[in-house]
XYZ file of C-alpha atoms in Angstrom:
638
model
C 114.850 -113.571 -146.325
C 115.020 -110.301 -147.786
C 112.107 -109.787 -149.221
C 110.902 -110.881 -145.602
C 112.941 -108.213 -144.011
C 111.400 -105.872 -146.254
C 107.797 -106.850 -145.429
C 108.559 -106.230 -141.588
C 110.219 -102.972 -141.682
C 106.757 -101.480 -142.355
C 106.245 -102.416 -138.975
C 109.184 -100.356 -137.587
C 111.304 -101.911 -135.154
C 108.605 -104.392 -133.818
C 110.603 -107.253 -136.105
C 113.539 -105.728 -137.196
C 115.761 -103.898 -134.311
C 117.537 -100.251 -135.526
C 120.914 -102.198 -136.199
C 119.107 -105.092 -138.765
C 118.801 -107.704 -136.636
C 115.663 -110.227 -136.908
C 113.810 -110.357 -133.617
C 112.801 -114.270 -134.749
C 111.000 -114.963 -131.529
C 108.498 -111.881 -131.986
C 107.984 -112.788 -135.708
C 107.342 -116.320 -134.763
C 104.956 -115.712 -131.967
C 102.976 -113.495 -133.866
C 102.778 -116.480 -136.655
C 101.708 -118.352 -134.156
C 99.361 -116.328 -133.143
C 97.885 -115.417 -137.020
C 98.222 -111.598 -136.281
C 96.518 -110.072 -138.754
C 98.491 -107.432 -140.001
C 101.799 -109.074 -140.233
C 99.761 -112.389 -142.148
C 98.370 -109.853 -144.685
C 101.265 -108.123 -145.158
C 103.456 -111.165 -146.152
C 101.155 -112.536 -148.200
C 100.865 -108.870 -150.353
C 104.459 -109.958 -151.387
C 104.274 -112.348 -154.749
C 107.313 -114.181 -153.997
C 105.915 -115.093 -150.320
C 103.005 -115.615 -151.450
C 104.281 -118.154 -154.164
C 106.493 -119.955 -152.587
C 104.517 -120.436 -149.148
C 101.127 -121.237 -150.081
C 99.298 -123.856 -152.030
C 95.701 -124.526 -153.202
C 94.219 -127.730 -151.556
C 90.284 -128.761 -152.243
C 89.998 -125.031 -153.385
C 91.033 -123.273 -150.472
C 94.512 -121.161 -150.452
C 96.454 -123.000 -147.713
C 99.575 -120.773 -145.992
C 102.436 -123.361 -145.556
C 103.294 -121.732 -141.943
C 105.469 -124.458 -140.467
C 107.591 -124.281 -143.664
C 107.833 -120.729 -143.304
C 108.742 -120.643 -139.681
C 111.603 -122.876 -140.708
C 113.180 -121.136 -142.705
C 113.731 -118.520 -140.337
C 117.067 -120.670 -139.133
C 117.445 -122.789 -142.704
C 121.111 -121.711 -144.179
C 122.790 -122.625 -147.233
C 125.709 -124.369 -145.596
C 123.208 -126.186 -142.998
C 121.832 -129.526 -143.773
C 118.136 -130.327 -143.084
C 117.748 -131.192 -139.381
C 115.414 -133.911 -138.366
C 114.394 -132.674 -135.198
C 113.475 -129.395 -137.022
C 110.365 -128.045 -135.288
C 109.388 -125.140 -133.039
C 108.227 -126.640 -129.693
C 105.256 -124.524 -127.951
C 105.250 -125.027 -124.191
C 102.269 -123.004 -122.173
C 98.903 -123.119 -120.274
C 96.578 -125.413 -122.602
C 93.418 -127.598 -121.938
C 92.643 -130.650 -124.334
C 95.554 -128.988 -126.761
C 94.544 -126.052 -127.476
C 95.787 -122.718 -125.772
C 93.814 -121.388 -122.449
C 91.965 -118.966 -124.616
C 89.542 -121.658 -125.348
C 89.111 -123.100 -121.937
C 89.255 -122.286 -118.300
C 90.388 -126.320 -117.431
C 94.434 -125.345 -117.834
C 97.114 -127.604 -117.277
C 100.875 -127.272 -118.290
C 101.172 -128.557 -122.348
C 104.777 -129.862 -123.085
C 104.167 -131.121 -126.880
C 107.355 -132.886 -126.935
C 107.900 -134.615 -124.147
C 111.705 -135.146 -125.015
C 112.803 -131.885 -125.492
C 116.000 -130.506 -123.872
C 116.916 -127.038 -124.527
C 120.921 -126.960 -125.805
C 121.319 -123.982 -124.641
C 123.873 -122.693 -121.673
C 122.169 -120.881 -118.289
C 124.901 -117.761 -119.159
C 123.870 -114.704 -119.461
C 125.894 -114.624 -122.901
C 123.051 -116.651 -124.092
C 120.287 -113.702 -124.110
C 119.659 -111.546 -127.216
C 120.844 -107.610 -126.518
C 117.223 -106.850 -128.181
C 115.028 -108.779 -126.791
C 116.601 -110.614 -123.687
C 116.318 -114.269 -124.683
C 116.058 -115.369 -128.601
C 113.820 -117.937 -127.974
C 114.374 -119.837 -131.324
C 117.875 -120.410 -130.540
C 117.110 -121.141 -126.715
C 114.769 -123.846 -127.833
C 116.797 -125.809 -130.379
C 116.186 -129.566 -130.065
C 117.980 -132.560 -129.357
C 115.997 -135.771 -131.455
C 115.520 -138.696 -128.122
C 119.063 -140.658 -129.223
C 120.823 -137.399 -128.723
C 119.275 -136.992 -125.331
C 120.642 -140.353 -124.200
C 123.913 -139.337 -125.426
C 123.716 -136.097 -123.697
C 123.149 -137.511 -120.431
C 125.712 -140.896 -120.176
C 127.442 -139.890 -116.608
C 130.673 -138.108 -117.281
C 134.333 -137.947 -116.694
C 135.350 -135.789 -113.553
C 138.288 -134.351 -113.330
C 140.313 -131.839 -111.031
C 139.123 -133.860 -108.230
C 140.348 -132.749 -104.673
C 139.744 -132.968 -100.981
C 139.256 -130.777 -98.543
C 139.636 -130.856 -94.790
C 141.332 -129.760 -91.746
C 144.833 -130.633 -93.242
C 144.054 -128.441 -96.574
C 144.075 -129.726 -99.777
C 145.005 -132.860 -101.477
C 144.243 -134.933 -104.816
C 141.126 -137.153 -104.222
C 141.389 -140.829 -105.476
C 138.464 -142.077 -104.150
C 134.870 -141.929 -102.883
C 132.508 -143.014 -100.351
C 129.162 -142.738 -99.593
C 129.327 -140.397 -96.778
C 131.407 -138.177 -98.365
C 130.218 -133.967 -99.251
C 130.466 -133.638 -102.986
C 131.224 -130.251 -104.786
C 130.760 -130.531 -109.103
C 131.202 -127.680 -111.289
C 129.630 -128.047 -114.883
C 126.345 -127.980 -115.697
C 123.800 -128.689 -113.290
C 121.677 -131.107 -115.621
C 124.420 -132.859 -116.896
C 125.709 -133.402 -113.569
C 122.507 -134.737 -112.203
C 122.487 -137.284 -114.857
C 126.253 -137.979 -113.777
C 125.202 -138.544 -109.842
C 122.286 -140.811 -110.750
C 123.505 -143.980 -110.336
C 124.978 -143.294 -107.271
C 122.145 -141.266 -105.464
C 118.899 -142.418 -106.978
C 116.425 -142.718 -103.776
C 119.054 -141.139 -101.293
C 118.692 -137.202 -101.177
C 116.492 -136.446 -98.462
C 115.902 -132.764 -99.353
C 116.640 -130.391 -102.168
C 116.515 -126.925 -102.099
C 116.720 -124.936 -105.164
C 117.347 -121.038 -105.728
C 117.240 -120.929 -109.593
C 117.056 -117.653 -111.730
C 113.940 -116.499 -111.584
C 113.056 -115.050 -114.748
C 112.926 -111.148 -114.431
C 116.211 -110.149 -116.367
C 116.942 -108.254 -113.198
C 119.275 -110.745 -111.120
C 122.647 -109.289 -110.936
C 124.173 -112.424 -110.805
C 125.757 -114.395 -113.639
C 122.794 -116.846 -114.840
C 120.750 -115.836 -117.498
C 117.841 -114.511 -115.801
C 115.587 -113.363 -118.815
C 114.020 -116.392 -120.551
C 110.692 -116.664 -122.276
C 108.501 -118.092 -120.130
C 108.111 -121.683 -122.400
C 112.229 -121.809 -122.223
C 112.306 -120.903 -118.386
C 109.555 -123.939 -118.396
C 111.858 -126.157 -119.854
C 114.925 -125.460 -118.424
C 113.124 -126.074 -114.804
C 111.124 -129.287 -116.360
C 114.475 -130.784 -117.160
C 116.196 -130.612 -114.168
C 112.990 -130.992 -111.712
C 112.433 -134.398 -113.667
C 115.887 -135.934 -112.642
C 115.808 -134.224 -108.968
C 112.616 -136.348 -108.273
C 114.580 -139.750 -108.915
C 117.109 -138.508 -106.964
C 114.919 -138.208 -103.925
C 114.463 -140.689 -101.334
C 111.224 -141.679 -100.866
C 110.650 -139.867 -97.448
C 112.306 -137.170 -99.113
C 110.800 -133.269 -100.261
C 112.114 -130.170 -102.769
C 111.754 -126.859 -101.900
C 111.988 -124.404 -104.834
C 112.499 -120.907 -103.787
C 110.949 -117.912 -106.543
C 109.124 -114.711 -106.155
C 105.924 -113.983 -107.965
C 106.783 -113.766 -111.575
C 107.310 -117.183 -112.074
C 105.727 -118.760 -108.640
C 102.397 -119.562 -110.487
C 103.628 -120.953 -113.567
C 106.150 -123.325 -111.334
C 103.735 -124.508 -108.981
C 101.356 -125.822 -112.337
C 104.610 -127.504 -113.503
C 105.512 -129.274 -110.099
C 101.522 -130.366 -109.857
C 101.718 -132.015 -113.371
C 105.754 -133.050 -112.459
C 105.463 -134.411 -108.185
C 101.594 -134.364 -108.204
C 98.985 -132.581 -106.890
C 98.639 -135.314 -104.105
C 102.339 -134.638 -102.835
C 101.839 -130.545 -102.186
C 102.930 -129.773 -99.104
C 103.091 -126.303 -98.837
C 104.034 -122.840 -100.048
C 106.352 -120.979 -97.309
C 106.445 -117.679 -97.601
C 109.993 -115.471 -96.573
C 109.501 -111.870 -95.664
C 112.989 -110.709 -96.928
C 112.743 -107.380 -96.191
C 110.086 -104.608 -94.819
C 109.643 -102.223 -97.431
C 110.581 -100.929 -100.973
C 111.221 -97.451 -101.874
C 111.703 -97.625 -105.730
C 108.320 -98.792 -106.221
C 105.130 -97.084 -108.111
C 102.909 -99.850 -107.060
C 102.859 -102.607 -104.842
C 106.001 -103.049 -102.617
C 107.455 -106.555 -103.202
C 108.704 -107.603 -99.657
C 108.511 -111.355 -100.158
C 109.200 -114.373 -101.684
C 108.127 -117.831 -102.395
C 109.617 -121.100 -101.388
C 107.051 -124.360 -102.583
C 107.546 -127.466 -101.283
C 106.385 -130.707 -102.449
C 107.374 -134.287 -101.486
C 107.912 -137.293 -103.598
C 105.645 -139.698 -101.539
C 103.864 -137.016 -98.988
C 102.504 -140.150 -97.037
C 105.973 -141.031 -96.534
C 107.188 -137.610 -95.058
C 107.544 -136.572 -91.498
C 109.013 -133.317 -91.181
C 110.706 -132.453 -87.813
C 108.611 -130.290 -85.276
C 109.291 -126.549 -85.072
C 111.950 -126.267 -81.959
C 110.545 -122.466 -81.033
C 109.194 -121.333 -77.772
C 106.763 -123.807 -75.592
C 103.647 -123.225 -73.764
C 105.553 -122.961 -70.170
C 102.313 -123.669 -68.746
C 101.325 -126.909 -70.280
C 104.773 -127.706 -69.933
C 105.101 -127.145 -66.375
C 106.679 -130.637 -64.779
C 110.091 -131.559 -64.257
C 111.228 -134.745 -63.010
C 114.904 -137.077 -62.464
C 114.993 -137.086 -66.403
C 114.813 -133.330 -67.421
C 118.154 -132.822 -68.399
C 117.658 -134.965 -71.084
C 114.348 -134.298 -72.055
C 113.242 -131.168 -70.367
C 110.052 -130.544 -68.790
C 106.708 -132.624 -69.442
C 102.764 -132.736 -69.000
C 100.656 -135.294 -68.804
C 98.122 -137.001 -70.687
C 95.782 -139.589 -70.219
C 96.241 -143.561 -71.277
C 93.035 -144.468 -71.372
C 90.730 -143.925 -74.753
C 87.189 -143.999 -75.450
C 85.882 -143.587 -79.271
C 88.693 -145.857 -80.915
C 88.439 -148.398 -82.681
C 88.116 -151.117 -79.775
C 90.483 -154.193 -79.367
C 90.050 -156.868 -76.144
C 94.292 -156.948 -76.281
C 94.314 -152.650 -75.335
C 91.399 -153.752 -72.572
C 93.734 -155.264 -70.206
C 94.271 -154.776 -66.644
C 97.449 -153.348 -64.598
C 98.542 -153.614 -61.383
C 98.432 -150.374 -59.059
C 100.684 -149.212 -56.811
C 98.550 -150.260 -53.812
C 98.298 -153.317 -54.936
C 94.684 -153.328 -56.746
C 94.152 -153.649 -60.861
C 92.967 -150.912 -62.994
C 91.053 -151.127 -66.223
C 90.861 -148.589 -68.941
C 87.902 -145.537 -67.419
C 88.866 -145.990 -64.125
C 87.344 -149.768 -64.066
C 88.539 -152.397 -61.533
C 87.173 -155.117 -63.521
C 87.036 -155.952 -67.361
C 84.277 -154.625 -69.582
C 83.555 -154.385 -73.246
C 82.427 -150.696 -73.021
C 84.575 -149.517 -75.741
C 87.035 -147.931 -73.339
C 90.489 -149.008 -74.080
C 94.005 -148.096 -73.224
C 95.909 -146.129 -76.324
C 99.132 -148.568 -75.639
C 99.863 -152.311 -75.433
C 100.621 -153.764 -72.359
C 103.960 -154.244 -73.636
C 104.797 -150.401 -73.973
C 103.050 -149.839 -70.407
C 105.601 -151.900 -69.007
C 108.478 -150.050 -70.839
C 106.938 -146.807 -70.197
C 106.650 -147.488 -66.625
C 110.217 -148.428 -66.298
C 112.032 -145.869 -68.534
C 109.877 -143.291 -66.967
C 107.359 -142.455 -69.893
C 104.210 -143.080 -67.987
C 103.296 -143.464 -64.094
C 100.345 -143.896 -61.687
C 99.215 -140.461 -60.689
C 96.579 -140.086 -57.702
C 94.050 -138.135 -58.204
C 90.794 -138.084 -55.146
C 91.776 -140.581 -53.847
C 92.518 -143.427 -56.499
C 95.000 -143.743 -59.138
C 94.947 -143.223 -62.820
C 97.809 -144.475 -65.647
C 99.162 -141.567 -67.767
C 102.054 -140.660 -69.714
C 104.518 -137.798 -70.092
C 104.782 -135.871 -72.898
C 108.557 -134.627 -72.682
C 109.830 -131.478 -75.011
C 112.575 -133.242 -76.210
C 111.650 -136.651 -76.911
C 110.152 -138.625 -80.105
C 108.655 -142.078 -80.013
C 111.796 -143.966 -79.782
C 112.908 -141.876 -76.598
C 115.173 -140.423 -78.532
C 116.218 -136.370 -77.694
C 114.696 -133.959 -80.257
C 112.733 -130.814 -79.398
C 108.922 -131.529 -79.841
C 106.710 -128.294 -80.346
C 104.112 -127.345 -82.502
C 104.157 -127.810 -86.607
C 105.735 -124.929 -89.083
C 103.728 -122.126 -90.051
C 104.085 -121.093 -93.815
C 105.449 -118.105 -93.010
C 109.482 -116.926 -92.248
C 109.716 -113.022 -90.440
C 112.523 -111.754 -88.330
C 115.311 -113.215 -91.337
C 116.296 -110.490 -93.712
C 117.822 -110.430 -97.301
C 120.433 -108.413 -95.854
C 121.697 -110.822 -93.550
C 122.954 -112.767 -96.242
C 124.598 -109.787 -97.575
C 126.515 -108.753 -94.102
C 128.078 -112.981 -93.948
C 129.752 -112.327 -97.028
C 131.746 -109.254 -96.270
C 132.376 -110.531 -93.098
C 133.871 -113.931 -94.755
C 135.361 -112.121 -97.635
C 135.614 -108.570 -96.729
C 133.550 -107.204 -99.573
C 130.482 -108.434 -101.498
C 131.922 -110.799 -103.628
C 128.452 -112.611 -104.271
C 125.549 -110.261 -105.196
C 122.312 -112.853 -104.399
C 123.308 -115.042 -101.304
C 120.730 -116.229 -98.755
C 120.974 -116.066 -95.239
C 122.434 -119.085 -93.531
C 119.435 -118.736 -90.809
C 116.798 -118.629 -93.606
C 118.455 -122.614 -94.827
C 118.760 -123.079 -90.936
C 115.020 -122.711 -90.899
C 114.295 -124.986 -93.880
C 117.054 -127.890 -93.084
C 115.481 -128.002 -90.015
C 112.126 -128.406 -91.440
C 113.151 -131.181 -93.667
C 116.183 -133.165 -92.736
C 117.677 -134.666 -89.690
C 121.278 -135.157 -89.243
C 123.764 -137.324 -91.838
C 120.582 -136.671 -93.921
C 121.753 -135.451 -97.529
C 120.834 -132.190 -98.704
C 120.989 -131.032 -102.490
C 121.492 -127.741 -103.963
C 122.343 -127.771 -107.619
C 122.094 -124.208 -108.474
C 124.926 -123.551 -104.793
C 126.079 -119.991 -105.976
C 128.054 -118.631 -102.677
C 127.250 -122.143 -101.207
C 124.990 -120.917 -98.266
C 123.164 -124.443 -98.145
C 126.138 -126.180 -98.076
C 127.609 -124.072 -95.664
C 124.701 -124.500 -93.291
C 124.135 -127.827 -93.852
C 127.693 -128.534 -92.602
C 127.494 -126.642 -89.396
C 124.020 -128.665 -89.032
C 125.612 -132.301 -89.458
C 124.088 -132.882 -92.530
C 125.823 -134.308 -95.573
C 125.575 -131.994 -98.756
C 125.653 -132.253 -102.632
C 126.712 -128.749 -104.860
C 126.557 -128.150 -108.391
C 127.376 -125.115 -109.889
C 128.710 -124.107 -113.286
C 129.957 -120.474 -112.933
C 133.444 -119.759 -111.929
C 132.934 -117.912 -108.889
C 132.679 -121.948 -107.755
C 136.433 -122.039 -107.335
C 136.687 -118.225 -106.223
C 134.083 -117.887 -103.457
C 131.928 -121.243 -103.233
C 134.729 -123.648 -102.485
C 136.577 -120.708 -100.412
C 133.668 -120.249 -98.531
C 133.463 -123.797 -97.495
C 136.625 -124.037 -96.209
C 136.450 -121.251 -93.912
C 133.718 -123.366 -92.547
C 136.231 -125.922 -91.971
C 138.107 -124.164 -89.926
C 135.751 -123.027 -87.837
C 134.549 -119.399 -88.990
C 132.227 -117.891 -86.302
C 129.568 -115.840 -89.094
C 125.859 -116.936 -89.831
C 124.186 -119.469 -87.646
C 127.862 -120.656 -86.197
C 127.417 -119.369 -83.260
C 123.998 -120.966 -82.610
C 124.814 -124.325 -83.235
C 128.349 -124.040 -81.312
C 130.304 -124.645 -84.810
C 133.601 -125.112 -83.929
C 134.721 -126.297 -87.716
C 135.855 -129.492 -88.960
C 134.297 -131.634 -91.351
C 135.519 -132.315 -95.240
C 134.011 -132.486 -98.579
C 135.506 -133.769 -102.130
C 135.808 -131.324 -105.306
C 135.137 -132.456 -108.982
C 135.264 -131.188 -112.484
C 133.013 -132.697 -115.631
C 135.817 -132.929 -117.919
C 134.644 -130.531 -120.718
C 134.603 -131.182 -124.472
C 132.652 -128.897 -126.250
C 131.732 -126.865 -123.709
C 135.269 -125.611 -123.214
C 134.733 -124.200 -127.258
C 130.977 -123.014 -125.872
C 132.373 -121.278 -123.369
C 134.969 -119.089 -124.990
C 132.271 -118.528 -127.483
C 130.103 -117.237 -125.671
C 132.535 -114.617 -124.427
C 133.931 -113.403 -127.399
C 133.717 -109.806 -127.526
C 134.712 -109.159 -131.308
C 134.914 -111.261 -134.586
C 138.678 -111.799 -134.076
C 138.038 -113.619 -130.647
C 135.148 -115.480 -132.463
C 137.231 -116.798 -135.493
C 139.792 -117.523 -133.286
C 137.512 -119.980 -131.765
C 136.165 -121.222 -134.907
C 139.572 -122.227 -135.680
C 140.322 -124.398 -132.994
C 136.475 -125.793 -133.463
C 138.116 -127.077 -136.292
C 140.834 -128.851 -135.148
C 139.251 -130.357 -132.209
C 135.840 -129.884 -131.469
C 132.675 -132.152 -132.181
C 130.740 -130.783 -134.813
C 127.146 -131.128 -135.466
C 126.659 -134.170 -138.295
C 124.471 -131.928 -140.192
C 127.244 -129.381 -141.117
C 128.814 -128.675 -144.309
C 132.259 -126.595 -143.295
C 133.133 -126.506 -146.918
C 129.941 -124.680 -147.907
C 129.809 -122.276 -144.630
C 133.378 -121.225 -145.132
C 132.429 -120.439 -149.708
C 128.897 -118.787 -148.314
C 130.007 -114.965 -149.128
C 126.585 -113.866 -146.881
C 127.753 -115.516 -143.495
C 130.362 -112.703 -142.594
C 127.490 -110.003 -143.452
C 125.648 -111.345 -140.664
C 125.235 -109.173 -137.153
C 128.238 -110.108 -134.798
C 125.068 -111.990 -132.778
C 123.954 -113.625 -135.314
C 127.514 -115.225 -136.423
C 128.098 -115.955 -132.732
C 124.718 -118.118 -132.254
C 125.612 -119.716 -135.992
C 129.247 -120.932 -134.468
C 127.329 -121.929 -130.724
C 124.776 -123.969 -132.902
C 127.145 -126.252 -135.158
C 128.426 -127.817 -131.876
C 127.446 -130.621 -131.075
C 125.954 -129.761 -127.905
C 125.904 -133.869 -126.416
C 129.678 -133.690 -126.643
C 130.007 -131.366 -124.049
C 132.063 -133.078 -121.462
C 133.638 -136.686 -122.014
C 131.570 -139.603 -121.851
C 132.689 -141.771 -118.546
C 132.107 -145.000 -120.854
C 134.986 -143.935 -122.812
C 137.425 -143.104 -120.127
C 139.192 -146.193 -120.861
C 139.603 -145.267 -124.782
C 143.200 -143.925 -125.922
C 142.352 -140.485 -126.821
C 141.158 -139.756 -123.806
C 143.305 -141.533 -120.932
C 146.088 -139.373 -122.081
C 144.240 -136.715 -120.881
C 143.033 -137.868 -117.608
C 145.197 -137.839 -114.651
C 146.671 -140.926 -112.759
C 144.809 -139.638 -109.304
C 141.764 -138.946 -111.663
C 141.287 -142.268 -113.157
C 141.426 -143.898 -109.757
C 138.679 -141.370 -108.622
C 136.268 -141.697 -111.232
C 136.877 -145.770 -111.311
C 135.776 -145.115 -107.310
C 132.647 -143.169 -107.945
C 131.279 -144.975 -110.500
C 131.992 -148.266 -108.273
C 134.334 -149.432 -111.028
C 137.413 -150.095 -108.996
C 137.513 -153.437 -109.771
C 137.854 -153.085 -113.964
């Protein structure tokens, strides 16, 4: 590795950064790649070239993969064996789109699953994201491990009487999980496979620029991945009716709408709304950014049918009022009677008029295979005619069977506003709407990236009906949840930053009781409602976590003590020899933080709900607990 470092400090600070550190993801893309320069200058150096290449049917071979591996091989680190470098981009037949315009989304390991958090601890000071360490591997046993449902602890409920220790669950219940969002999917499986009738999803959207706490500067094959993984599970959690809407702006909009064609299908794109979030930019050179994306694709799109937009009317068309428009507001009419379909003798029937005579499909008083027909059964006509859906109208003289087509009414005569379909586009809804609910819930701007309430108004509408379930596993201030609420819809939240107990959860229960901000006002929210709040018991993570926030190499042995004590280690580690390697406290601060984050075992991060009932880890669930998770999990009986 020295002689390495050597060999890329004649390239200045392309490879090595001015404080030493190996940027491994440049150095490895560039292998990738065969640059050139940097494969003639490591190959100039003996040692390199004699311990990395080999002569095979006379040709000098470079041994690349072993020398890409050895970029994270250390002493005190046994050989790993899922120990490969995954390459995730545009390809066509397996080869990169340099060779080919036919491009679709390449995932060569079809199991991966990055280990990495979603902090922003997790991105390299240099470079933003250390993609080597972002893309460590977990072999396919691991990944079953990883994803058993957990233990939840900390559970509570909230309603109108305040809080109180949750012991069980129904269905109909609002659920509230902090942890991470991919484990927790996994966790709510079982429980809502083929129920979630829409999920919306705000995620970080891969600019390094997003102020709040996710880790918003990926490489574009981790940001794949990390969206892969948990747009996989949301799809089985979808009812079959159901649709996701994934909001981004344009840095990542193209690459995510190639990974939900290859993911939901081409066949199931619905649409791509766009949101104008604001009307202009004044810190731009260029192009002024003013909108954003939101794609939306359905798990079985012949299944779907979105509600209609409830907006303005044509007043005209809509110009008759009879004894039933308080319930469902004005109508017009339209004509029965059908030429052009597909004819049927059973829709070519007769009906009696009011003055006494029979009418036939056309006008007709007598029947005739013409091909006219009437668009209903003579079974509807008579329901129609008595609930006030259709009526003889005279017209010169004779009369002529038609129907009313009410604003507020759907097939089953049920109220809803009926208008025209959604346009793709969303004006009139600014950014900083969102921005003004806050302070006006919290008194300050406690949440820096919130969406409006009338922007999820728009799109819960679009997709959901009441007591429908909406999902939004990356909730942040909890805006869908919020909205969803005041709409009558039932809600799901995941979210693993803290702020979840210091404005997500608050936030909610001003909702409760009845707080007048966002769309309150135009739904008549008076409060009420209730939701539960759970924990996935953490593990690992808890030693992750505090990891990943140690500020100095005190904090970070600290940690490393307790790892010792109590945490899960990685099988493949050899304490003994990290602890006699002299070289490991020479590395960068960085460097001996990502070491200490990599030997955990990263599928013991929270406690496995199959061993709940185990001795070592009852003690540490409470009384109230156990009887919760034994209710989720539909255990109650064990």
């Amino acid at each position: 590795m020295k002689q390495v470092k050597n060999v890329l400090r004649q390239f200045g600070t392309k490879y090595i950064t001015e404080g030493s550190a190996l940027k491994r993801s440049t150095v490895i893309s560039d292998l990738d790649k065969y640059d050139h320069d940097l494969m003639t200058a490591l190959l100039s150096n003996q040692l390199i070239h004699d311990e990395y290449t080999e002569i095979i049917a006379n040709t000098e071979v470079f041994k690349l993969n072993q020398f890409i591996n050895m970029f994270e091989y250390k002493e005190f680190w046994e050989d790993s064996f899922t120990k490969y470098a995954n390459r995730i981009g545009l390809a066509s037949d397996n080869k990169f789109i340099s060779d080919s315009s036919d491009v679709v989304l390449n995932f060569p390991y079809k199991d991966t699953v990055l280990k990495a958090g979603m902090d922003k601890e997790d991105a390299d000071p240099d470079e933003g994201a250390d993609e080597p360490f972002l893309n460590e591997t977990l072999a396919h046993a691991e990944i079953n491990e990883l994803f058993e449902p957990k233990v939840l602890v900390s559970a509570k409920r909230y309603d109108s009487d305040g809080e109180k220790d949750a012991i069980d669950f129904s269905y109909d219940d609002n659920l509230i999980i902090k942890g991470n969002n991919l484990i927790a999917l996994h966790s709510i499986e079982q429980r809502y496979s083929g129920k979630i009738k829409m999920i919306y999803l705000d995620p970080p959207y891969n600019t390094g620029s997003d102020s709040f706490e996710y880790n918003d500067n990926f490489n574009h094959s981790a940001w794949l991945t990390f969206m892969k993984n948990r747009i996989e599970i949301a799809r089985k959690l979808l009812s079959e009716d159901g649709a996701i809407f994934i909001q981004t702006d344009d840095n990542e909009m193209p690459y995510l709408k190639v990974l939900m064609d290859d993911l939901y299908g081409r066949d199931n794109y619905i649409g791509n709304i766009i949101w104008k979030k604001k009307t202009g930019s004044s810190d731009t050179t260029s192009v002024a950014i003013i909108t954003e994306y939101i794609l939306v694709y359905a798990k079985n799109k012949k299944a779907v049918t979105f509600s209609k937009n409830p907006g303005s009317y044509d007043e005209k068309r809509y110009r008759y009022k009879d004894e039933y428009f308080g319930e469902r507001g004005p109508f017009y009419y339209d004509t029965l009677d059908r030429g052009g379909l597909q004819y049927s003798d059973s829709l070519n029937y007769g009906v009696k008029t009011p003055d006494g005579k029979v009418l036939y499909p056309h006008g007709r008083s007598e029947f005739q295979n013409d091909g006219w027909i009437w668009k209903w059964g003579k079974e509807k006509v008579e329901w129609g005619l008595k609930n006030g859906f259709c009526e003889f109208v005279k017209q010169n003289g004779k009369y002529k069977l038609k129907y009313k087509v009410y604003l507020k009414v759907n097939n089953k005569g049920e109220a809803i506003k009926r208008e025209a379909p959604w346009k793709n586009i969303i004006e009139g809804i600014m950014n900083t709407h969102a921005s003004s609910e806050i302070n006006k819930l919290f008194g300050s701007k406690v949440f820096a990236t919130p969406k409006p309430e009338k922007l999820m108004n728009f799109l819960i509408n679009l997709g959901t009906f009441e007591n429908d379930i909406v999902l939004d596993f990356f909730m942040g201030s909890a805006t869908t949840q919020a909205t969803a609420m005041k709409m009558h819809r039932r809600f799901i939240g995941v979210e693993q930053m803290d702020y979840v107990n210091t404005v997500s959860v608050p936030r909610l229960r001003k909702v409760i009781e009845g707080e007048q901000g966002g769309i309150s006002k135009d739904v008549n929210w008076q409060g009420g409602g209730s939701f539960v709040y759970a924990e996935l018991m953490e593990k690992n993570q808890g030693y992750l976590r505090d990891l990943q926030r140690a500020s100095n190499l005190d904090e970070l042995y600290s940690v490393y003590e307790r790892m010792k004590k109590g945490a899960d280690l990685d099988f493949r580690v050899d304490l003994a020899k990290y602890e006699s390697d002299p070289g490991r406290k020479n590395l960068s601060f960085d460097d001996q933080k990502k070491l200490l984050i990599k030997m955990l075992d990263k599928n013991q991060l929270y406690y496995n709900e199959a061993n709940i009932d185990d001795a070592d880890v009852r003690d540490l669930v409470s009384e109230t607990d156990y009887k919760f998770n034994k209710s989720f999990y539909g255990k109650e009986s064990e």
